Each structure stands twice: as structure tokens, then as C-alpha cells.
Amino acid sequence: MEYLEFEAPIKELQEQFNKACAIGVDSEVDVSETCKQLEKKLESTKKEIYKNLTAWQRVQLSRHPNRPYTLDYINAICGDTFLELHGDRNVADDKAMVGGLGKIGDQSFMIFGQQKGYNTKTRQYRNFGMANPEGYRKALRLMKSAEKFGVPVVTFIDTPGAYPGLEAEERGQGEAIARNIIEMTRLKVPIIVIVIGEGASGGALGIGVGDKVMMLENSWYSVISPENCSSILWRSWDHKEQAAEALKLTATDAKKLKVIDTIIKEPLGGAHSNREEMFTNLKKVIIDSHEELKNLSPKDLVDARMEKYSSMGVFKG
């Protein structure tokens, strides 16, 4: 298990607990009482730390190297029913955007999202989860296929942003994202959007318009990352914690601002601390959300979606 900087007290207690238990196994000394006390202290320390996380600490958790990615969720929830579909039928198959058909329970879904890598090789292969225009065009192709066959859509957002390279701009990155946004507002099937990690900028919005928009407890959703915000305002990354607070990027902030509908609870310690529990929670949320939306007519779906997004940002002076 890898620990973040603010998790140092948990790491220390975990090591003490492991050592005490090892002594009990290797010798005849009864250390059961010590182990119980350490376990109790470990649990209370975890609760105390994770109860009072700052915005920056949640950003760190959203980037934890052991955190489940899009394909982890898809494979856990859909099992062997998932059929990956490739390519945008125009330029290439973007490995940073994955998607295809899969069954959750008895219902078929078109599922797609950004995929990050697990090590240096796969991170390069997946372009660090930063999709090119062909990635967004692949997502659009899958959405339109879902609409044609009346299949609901589920999207998983986890990206530090759309790829900002020159070649991406040459192939129309901005147009691809804008096209997806307008097409998603009028798609005639239910769309369930879940931010599972990082939800940065237009890269997230390109697959982020939905009837139900949800965030995992330790994910973030913002127009810019804290580091980039800090570098613009202060010409340095040193103020990233301050920027994270100011950006109001946590799930709690997004819910309060009515940018999202629901916060999905994570296991104590984050999604990576108990993957099976996280997969089970997410599967239930998707099934429940679909139950709410499945009986709405295409017209009602589109009207409600338009109303939802039109009312965002409205305030009374």
C-alpha cells in the first residue's frame, strides 16, 4: 500500500500493528491486547484524518496510484459481458478513451470514459488519460450508436484535461469537445455521468453532460487543476493548496453549487482501500439511476436535461 504525505500517522500505526502481530506469531508472547489497542487506535486515526480532508488532500486522493480506473470499474461491474469498441472511423483509435457495450444486471449500457495507465509504459500508451480529438469523436460515435438502438449511456470521467498538443489542436480538439457537449444535450437516451477521479476542464466536459451527474467522494471537478491555477495567478505551483480551496472543486462544493446531483460515498481511506465495496456501491448507484430515468420519454429526457443545464449559474442579487 502506498501512503500519501498526510497519511503518515496511519502508515506509522499500521507498521506498529503489523510488527506487534508478527511478534505474536513468531513467539509465544501474548500480544493480542496490544494488537487490539493498536487496531482501535488505527481505526480512530483513519476516521479523524479522512473526516477533515482539505480540498488539496482530496485532489491527492483522486490521483492515488492504486485508485481504480475506468476499465477497473467496467470489468468489475460488467464482467465478461463487456465488448470494447474501437476507433472514431476517421483518424485513429485513441487509447486514452475506452468504451463499448456491457451489461449491468439485466440491462445493456454503452459505457465509456478516460483511461489512465498503471505504470510508465501504460501511462504513455494511454497518454496519461488525456484524450485527443479522435477520442471524443469515438465517444460521440458510441453515443450515437446507443441512441440508435435505445441503449442508455454511462460515462466515467477521470482526466487531467484533454490533450493540449499542437497535433490535437490541428485536428480540432475544441470543435470535438463542443460537438460532444451539444450532441449530449439532445441525446434521446438516458445519460449517467460519474466523476471517478480527476474531472479537469473541457477534457471532462467533453463526456460530462448527463441526466444524472455524480461524483465519488474523493474526486474533483473544475475548470482548471490547482497547480495550473496557481501557476497562472502566482507564477508558481507553491500555492496549489490555496488554489484548490478557492476553486471549490470538491464533490461537496459541486453539490452545493448544483453542478452535480449526487455524491457517491467511498470506503474509509478512499476507493482504493476497499475496491470490492466501491465496485458494489457504484453498480447499485448506476442501476438505481437507470430505474429513475428508464420510463421517461425521449422528449421528457431532453427537456429535463436542457432545463437542468440552463438553470446552472443563475443567481439572485
Short mmCIF file of C-alpha atoms in Angstrom, two decimals:
data_model
loop_
_atom_site.label_atom_id
_atom_site.label_comp_id
_atom_site.label_asym_id
_atom_site.label_seq_id
_atom_site.Cartn_x
_atom_site.Cartn_y
_atom_site.Cartn_z
CA MET A 1 0.00 0.00 0.00
CA GLU A 2 1.29 3.45 -0.93
CA TYR A 3 0.65 6.29 1.52
CA LEU A 4 0.25 9.98 0.82
CA GLU A 5 2.02 12.63 2.90
CA PHE A 6 -0.98 13.40 5.10
CA GLU A 7 -1.47 9.65 5.74
CA ALA A 8 1.89 9.38 7.61
CA PRO A 9 0.24 8.80 11.07
CA ILE A 10 -1.82 5.93 9.54
CA LYS A 11 1.29 4.41 7.98
CA GLU A 12 3.13 4.55 11.32
CA LEU A 13 0.29 2.89 13.24
CA GLN A 14 -0.17 0.25 10.53
CA GLU A 15 3.52 -0.65 10.75
CA GLN A 16 3.33 -0.88 14.56
CA PHE A 17 0.24 -3.09 14.28
CA ASN A 18 1.92 -5.38 11.71
CA LYS A 19 5.06 -5.70 13.86
CA ALA A 20 3.06 -6.47 17.01
CA CYS A 21 1.06 -9.16 15.19
CA ALA A 22 4.26 -10.62 13.72
CA ILE A 23 5.81 -10.88 17.22
CA GLY A 24 2.72 -12.76 18.40
CA VAL A 25 3.04 -15.22 15.50
CA ASP A 26 6.83 -15.73 15.78
CA SER A 27 6.99 -16.10 19.57
CA GLU A 28 4.85 -17.42 22.40
CA VAL A 29 4.27 -13.94 23.83
CA ASP A 30 0.59 -12.98 24.05
CA VAL A 31 0.26 -9.64 22.29
CA SER A 32 -3.46 -9.88 21.49
CA GLU A 33 -4.34 -6.98 23.82
CA THR A 34 -1.68 -4.73 22.28
CA CYS A 35 -2.89 -5.63 18.78
CA LYS A 36 -6.49 -4.80 19.75
CA GLN A 37 -5.46 -1.41 21.16
CA LEU A 38 -3.38 -0.58 18.07
CA GLU A 39 -6.20 -1.66 15.77
CA LYS A 40 -8.65 0.53 17.66
CA LYS A 41 -6.26 3.49 17.54
CA LEU A 42 -5.63 2.90 13.82
CA GLU A 43 -9.36 2.95 13.08
CA SER A 44 -9.97 6.15 15.08
CA THR A 45 -6.96 7.88 13.44
CA LYS A 46 -8.28 6.96 9.99
CA LYS A 47 -11.73 8.34 10.83
CA GLU A 48 -10.22 11.56 12.19
CA ILE A 49 -7.96 12.15 9.17
CA TYR A 50 -10.48 11.31 6.43
CA LYS A 51 -13.27 13.23 8.15
CA ASN A 52 -11.34 16.51 7.90
CA LEU A 53 -9.72 16.35 4.46
CA THR A 54 -8.84 19.63 2.74
CA ALA A 55 -9.61 20.24 -0.94
CA TRP A 56 -5.96 19.64 -1.86
CA GLN A 57 -5.88 16.34 0.07
CA ARG A 58 -8.93 15.16 -1.89
CA VAL A 59 -7.12 16.08 -5.12
CA GLN A 60 -4.18 13.95 -3.94
CA LEU A 61 -6.51 11.02 -3.16
CA SER A 62 -8.13 11.33 -6.60
CA ARG A 63 -4.67 10.77 -8.12
CA HIS A 64 -3.65 7.90 -5.83
CA PRO A 65 -1.70 5.36 -7.91
CA ASN A 66 -3.77 2.46 -6.51
CA ARG A 67 -7.13 4.12 -7.22
CA PRO A 68 -9.42 2.16 -9.61
CA TYR A 69 -9.59 3.48 -13.17
CA THR A 70 -12.34 3.30 -15.80
CA LEU A 71 -11.52 -0.22 -17.03
CA ASP A 72 -11.32 -1.49 -13.43
CA TYR A 73 -14.91 -0.35 -12.85
CA ILE A 74 -16.11 -1.64 -16.21
CA ASN A 75 -14.55 -5.08 -15.77
CA ALA A 76 -15.78 -5.38 -12.16
CA ILE A 77 -19.33 -4.22 -12.90
CA CYS A 78 -19.87 -5.81 -16.34
CA GLY A 79 -17.63 -8.88 -16.01
CA ASP A 80 -17.17 -10.77 -19.27
CA THR A 81 -20.19 -9.10 -20.93
CA PHE A 82 -18.12 -6.02 -21.88
CA LEU A 83 -17.30 -5.70 -25.57
CA GLU A 84 -14.81 -2.91 -26.27
CA LEU A 85 -15.39 -0.91 -29.46
CA HIS A 86 -12.51 0.89 -31.17
CA GLY A 87 -11.84 3.89 -33.39
CA ASP A 88 -13.59 7.08 -34.47
CA ARG A 89 -13.92 5.90 -38.14
CA ASN A 90 -11.95 8.96 -39.15
CA VAL A 91 -8.38 9.23 -37.81
CA ALA A 92 -7.39 6.64 -35.21
CA ASP A 93 -8.28 4.67 -32.11
CA ASP A 94 -7.47 6.87 -29.10
CA LYS A 95 -6.20 4.67 -26.26
CA ALA A 96 -6.92 7.41 -23.68
CA MET A 97 -10.67 6.96 -24.29
CA VAL A 98 -12.09 3.47 -23.88
CA GLY A 99 -15.65 2.34 -24.41
CA GLY A 100 -18.05 -0.32 -25.53
CA LEU A 101 -21.18 -2.30 -24.72
CA GLY A 102 -21.68 -4.10 -21.43
CA LYS A 103 -24.41 -5.46 -19.20
CA ILE A 104 -25.03 -4.25 -15.66
CA GLY A 105 -27.54 -6.62 -14.12
CA ASP A 106 -30.00 -7.40 -16.93
CA GLN A 107 -29.64 -4.05 -18.67
CA SER A 108 -27.25 -3.29 -21.55
CA PHE A 109 -25.34 0.01 -21.39
CA MET A 110 -22.96 1.89 -23.66
CA ILE A 111 -20.08 2.67 -21.30
CA PHE A 112 -17.03 4.82 -21.96
CA GLY A 113 -14.52 7.05 -20.19
CA GLN A 114 -10.91 8.17 -19.96
CA GLN A 115 -8.38 5.51 -19.01
CA LYS A 116 -5.08 6.21 -17.24
CA GLY A 117 -2.11 3.83 -17.03
CA TYR A 118 -0.77 1.80 -14.10
CA ASN A 119 2.95 2.21 -14.77
CA THR A 120 5.28 4.26 -17.01
CA LYS A 121 4.68 2.09 -20.09
CA THR A 122 0.88 2.01 -19.85
CA ARG A 123 0.70 5.70 -18.90
CA GLN A 124 2.45 6.57 -22.15
CA TYR A 125 0.22 4.11 -24.03
CA ARG A 126 -2.90 5.76 -22.55
CA ASN A 127 -1.42 9.27 -22.93
CA PHE A 128 -1.93 9.82 -19.17
CA GLY A 129 -5.72 9.79 -19.66
CA MET A 130 -5.61 12.89 -21.91
CA ALA A 131 -7.76 12.23 -24.98
CA ASN A 132 -7.12 13.59 -28.47
CA PRO A 133 -9.98 14.79 -30.73
CA GLU A 134 -10.37 11.24 -32.08
CA GLY A 135 -11.07 10.07 -28.50
CA TYR A 136 -14.01 12.47 -28.20
CA ARG A 137 -15.17 11.53 -31.70
CA LYS A 138 -15.01 7.86 -30.72
CA ALA A 139 -17.18 8.68 -27.67
CA LEU A 140 -19.63 10.53 -29.94
CA ARG A 141 -19.80 7.56 -32.33
CA LEU A 142 -20.62 5.27 -29.38
CA MET A 143 -23.26 7.68 -28.07
CA LYS A 144 -24.98 7.91 -31.44
CA SER A 145 -24.96 4.11 -31.75
CA ALA A 146 -26.51 3.88 -28.27
CA GLU A 147 -29.22 6.34 -29.31
CA LYS A 148 -29.93 4.38 -32.50
CA PHE A 149 -30.53 1.14 -30.57
CA GLY A 150 -32.14 2.71 -27.46
CA VAL A 151 -29.30 1.79 -25.11
CA PRO A 152 -28.63 4.03 -22.04
CA VAL A 153 -25.21 5.64 -21.70
CA VAL A 154 -22.79 5.62 -18.73
CA THR A 155 -19.64 7.77 -18.77
CA PHE A 156 -16.69 7.68 -16.36
CA ILE A 157 -14.67 10.89 -16.09
CA ASP A 158 -11.03 10.67 -14.99
CA THR A 159 -8.72 13.06 -16.82
CA PRO A 160 -6.23 15.85 -16.07
CA GLY A 161 -7.64 17.50 -19.23
CA ALA A 162 -7.89 16.99 -22.98
CA TYR A 163 -4.51 16.60 -24.68
CA PRO A 164 -3.15 20.15 -25.34
CA GLY A 165 -0.62 19.22 -28.06
CA LEU A 166 -0.25 21.02 -31.37
CA GLU A 167 -1.42 18.00 -33.37
CA ALA A 168 -4.59 17.77 -31.24
CA GLU A 169 -5.37 21.42 -31.97
CA GLU A 170 -4.71 20.84 -35.68
CA ARG A 171 -7.27 18.03 -35.71
CA GLY A 172 -9.90 20.20 -33.98
CA GLN A 173 -9.76 19.49 -30.23
CA GLY A 174 -12.06 22.38 -29.32
CA GLU A 175 -14.60 21.51 -32.02
CA ALA A 176 -14.66 17.84 -30.97
CA ILE A 177 -15.42 18.73 -27.35
CA ALA A 178 -18.01 21.37 -28.30
CA ARG A 179 -19.69 18.91 -30.69
CA ASN A 180 -19.95 16.30 -27.92
CA ILE A 181 -21.48 18.80 -25.50
CA ILE A 182 -24.23 19.85 -27.93
CA GLU A 183 -24.93 16.26 -29.03
CA MET A 184 -25.15 15.06 -25.41
CA THR A 185 -27.68 17.75 -24.51
CA ARG A 186 -30.09 16.33 -27.12
CA LEU A 187 -29.30 12.62 -27.00
CA LYS A 188 -32.58 10.69 -26.76
CA VAL A 189 -31.43 8.04 -24.26
CA PRO A 190 -30.61 8.32 -20.52
CA ILE A 191 -27.07 9.51 -19.73
CA ILE A 192 -25.44 8.76 -16.36
CA VAL A 193 -22.16 10.63 -15.73
CA ILE A 194 -19.77 9.70 -12.90
CA VAL A 195 -16.56 11.56 -11.99
CA ILE A 196 -14.36 8.77 -10.58
CA GLY A 197 -11.10 10.69 -10.21
CA GLU A 198 -9.97 13.91 -11.85
CA GLY A 199 -12.54 15.97 -13.73
CA ALA A 200 -10.49 18.74 -15.32
CA SER A 201 -11.52 21.38 -17.81
CA GLY A 202 -13.03 20.71 -21.25
CA GLY A 203 -11.49 17.25 -21.19
CA ALA A 204 -14.09 16.29 -18.58
CA LEU A 205 -16.95 18.29 -20.12
CA GLY A 206 -16.50 16.51 -23.46
CA ILE A 207 -18.21 13.45 -21.95
CA GLY A 208 -19.79 15.18 -18.94
CA VAL A 209 -23.34 16.21 -19.93
CA GLY A 210 -25.97 13.94 -18.43
CA ASP A 211 -29.36 13.43 -16.79
CA LYS A 212 -27.64 12.25 -13.61
CA VAL A 213 -24.19 13.67 -12.86
CA MET A 214 -22.42 12.18 -9.86
CA MET A 215 -19.04 12.38 -8.17
CA LEU A 216 -17.12 9.98 -5.99
CA GLU A 217 -16.45 11.45 -2.56
CA ASN A 218 -12.71 11.98 -3.18
CA SER A 219 -12.85 13.12 -6.81
CA TRP A 220 -12.72 16.70 -8.10
CA TYR A 221 -14.40 18.63 -10.91
CA SER A 222 -13.16 22.03 -12.06
CA VAL A 223 -12.31 24.28 -14.98
CA ILE A 224 -8.59 24.01 -14.16
CA SER A 225 -6.27 21.97 -11.92
CA PRO A 226 -4.97 23.60 -8.69
CA GLU A 227 -1.37 23.53 -9.97
CA ASN A 228 -2.20 25.28 -13.24
CA CYS A 229 -4.40 27.81 -11.45
CA SER A 230 -1.52 28.53 -9.05
CA SER A 231 0.98 28.89 -11.91
CA ILE A 232 -1.29 31.42 -13.68
CA LEU A 233 -2.09 33.52 -10.60
CA TRP A 234 1.19 33.26 -8.68
CA ARG A 235 3.65 32.14 -11.40
CA SER A 236 4.43 29.13 -9.22
CA TRP A 237 2.91 25.81 -8.08
CA ASP A 238 3.62 26.69 -4.44
CA HIS A 239 0.08 27.99 -3.87
CA LYS A 240 -1.75 24.89 -5.15
CA GLU A 241 -3.41 24.23 -1.76
CA GLN A 242 -4.80 27.78 -1.70
CA ALA A 243 -5.94 27.44 -5.31
CA ALA A 244 -7.68 24.11 -4.55
CA GLU A 245 -9.71 25.77 -1.77
CA ALA A 246 -10.62 28.77 -3.95
CA LEU A 247 -11.69 26.68 -6.95
CA LYS A 248 -14.47 24.91 -4.97
CA LEU A 249 -13.64 21.69 -6.80
CA THR A 250 -14.67 19.02 -4.27
CA ALA A 251 -17.81 16.89 -4.52
CA THR A 252 -19.36 18.76 -1.58
CA ASP A 253 -18.79 22.12 -3.28
CA ALA A 254 -20.12 20.86 -6.63
CA LYS A 255 -23.27 19.52 -4.95
CA LYS A 256 -23.80 22.80 -3.11
CA LEU A 257 -23.42 24.73 -6.37
CA LYS A 258 -25.83 22.28 -8.11
CA VAL A 259 -23.21 21.28 -10.69
CA ILE A 260 -23.78 17.62 -9.74
CA ASP A 261 -26.77 15.68 -8.39
CA THR A 262 -25.24 13.09 -6.06
CA ILE A 263 -22.08 12.33 -4.07
CA ILE A 264 -21.16 8.63 -4.06
CA LYS A 265 -19.64 7.56 -0.76
CA GLU A 266 -16.22 5.88 -0.83
CA PRO A 267 -14.86 3.33 1.65
CA LEU A 268 -12.87 4.81 4.55
CA GLY A 269 -9.45 5.71 3.13
CA GLY A 270 -10.62 6.15 -0.47
CA ALA A 271 -11.84 3.97 -3.34
CA HIS A 272 -8.51 2.07 -3.46
CA SER A 273 -8.71 0.97 0.19
CA ASN A 274 -11.62 -1.41 -0.49
CA ARG A 275 -12.14 -1.89 -4.21
CA GLU A 276 -14.87 -4.54 -3.92
CA GLU A 277 -17.02 -2.29 -1.72
CA MET A 278 -16.51 0.60 -4.17
CA PHE A 279 -17.47 -1.52 -7.17
CA THR A 280 -20.61 -2.77 -5.39
CA ASN A 281 -21.62 0.79 -4.39
CA LEU A 282 -21.15 2.10 -7.92
CA LYS A 283 -23.06 -0.74 -9.53
CA LYS A 284 -26.04 -0.09 -7.24
CA VAL A 285 -25.94 3.67 -7.98
CA ILE A 286 -25.97 3.05 -11.76
CA ILE A 287 -28.87 0.56 -11.52
CA ASP A 288 -30.88 2.90 -9.24
CA SER A 289 -30.24 5.91 -11.52
CA HIS A 290 -31.36 3.96 -14.58
CA GLU A 291 -34.55 2.89 -12.76
CA GLU A 292 -35.36 6.58 -12.23
CA LEU A 293 -34.77 7.50 -15.88
CA LYS A 294 -35.87 4.49 -17.92
CA ASN A 295 -39.59 5.32 -18.09
CA LEU A 296 -39.12 8.91 -19.29
CA SER A 297 -39.88 9.56 -22.95
CA PRO A 298 -37.04 10.86 -25.18
CA LYS A 299 -38.71 14.29 -25.26
CA ASP A 300 -39.02 14.45 -21.46
CA LEU A 301 -35.39 13.34 -21.07
CA VAL A 302 -34.07 16.05 -23.41
CA ASP A 303 -36.37 18.75 -21.93
CA ALA A 304 -35.29 17.94 -18.36
CA ARG A 305 -31.62 17.88 -19.39
CA MET A 306 -31.91 21.25 -21.15
CA GLU A 307 -33.67 22.73 -18.12
CA LYS A 308 -31.04 21.32 -15.75
CA TYR A 309 -28.14 22.94 -17.60
CA SER A 310 -29.98 26.19 -18.43
CA SER A 311 -30.63 26.83 -14.74
CA MET A 312 -26.96 26.43 -13.71
CA GLY A 313 -25.19 29.61 -12.71
CA VAL A 314 -28.43 31.56 -12.17
CA PHE A 315 -28.40 33.65 -9.02
CA LYS A 316 -30.38 36.47 -7.45
CA GLY A 317 -28.57 39.65 -6.48
#
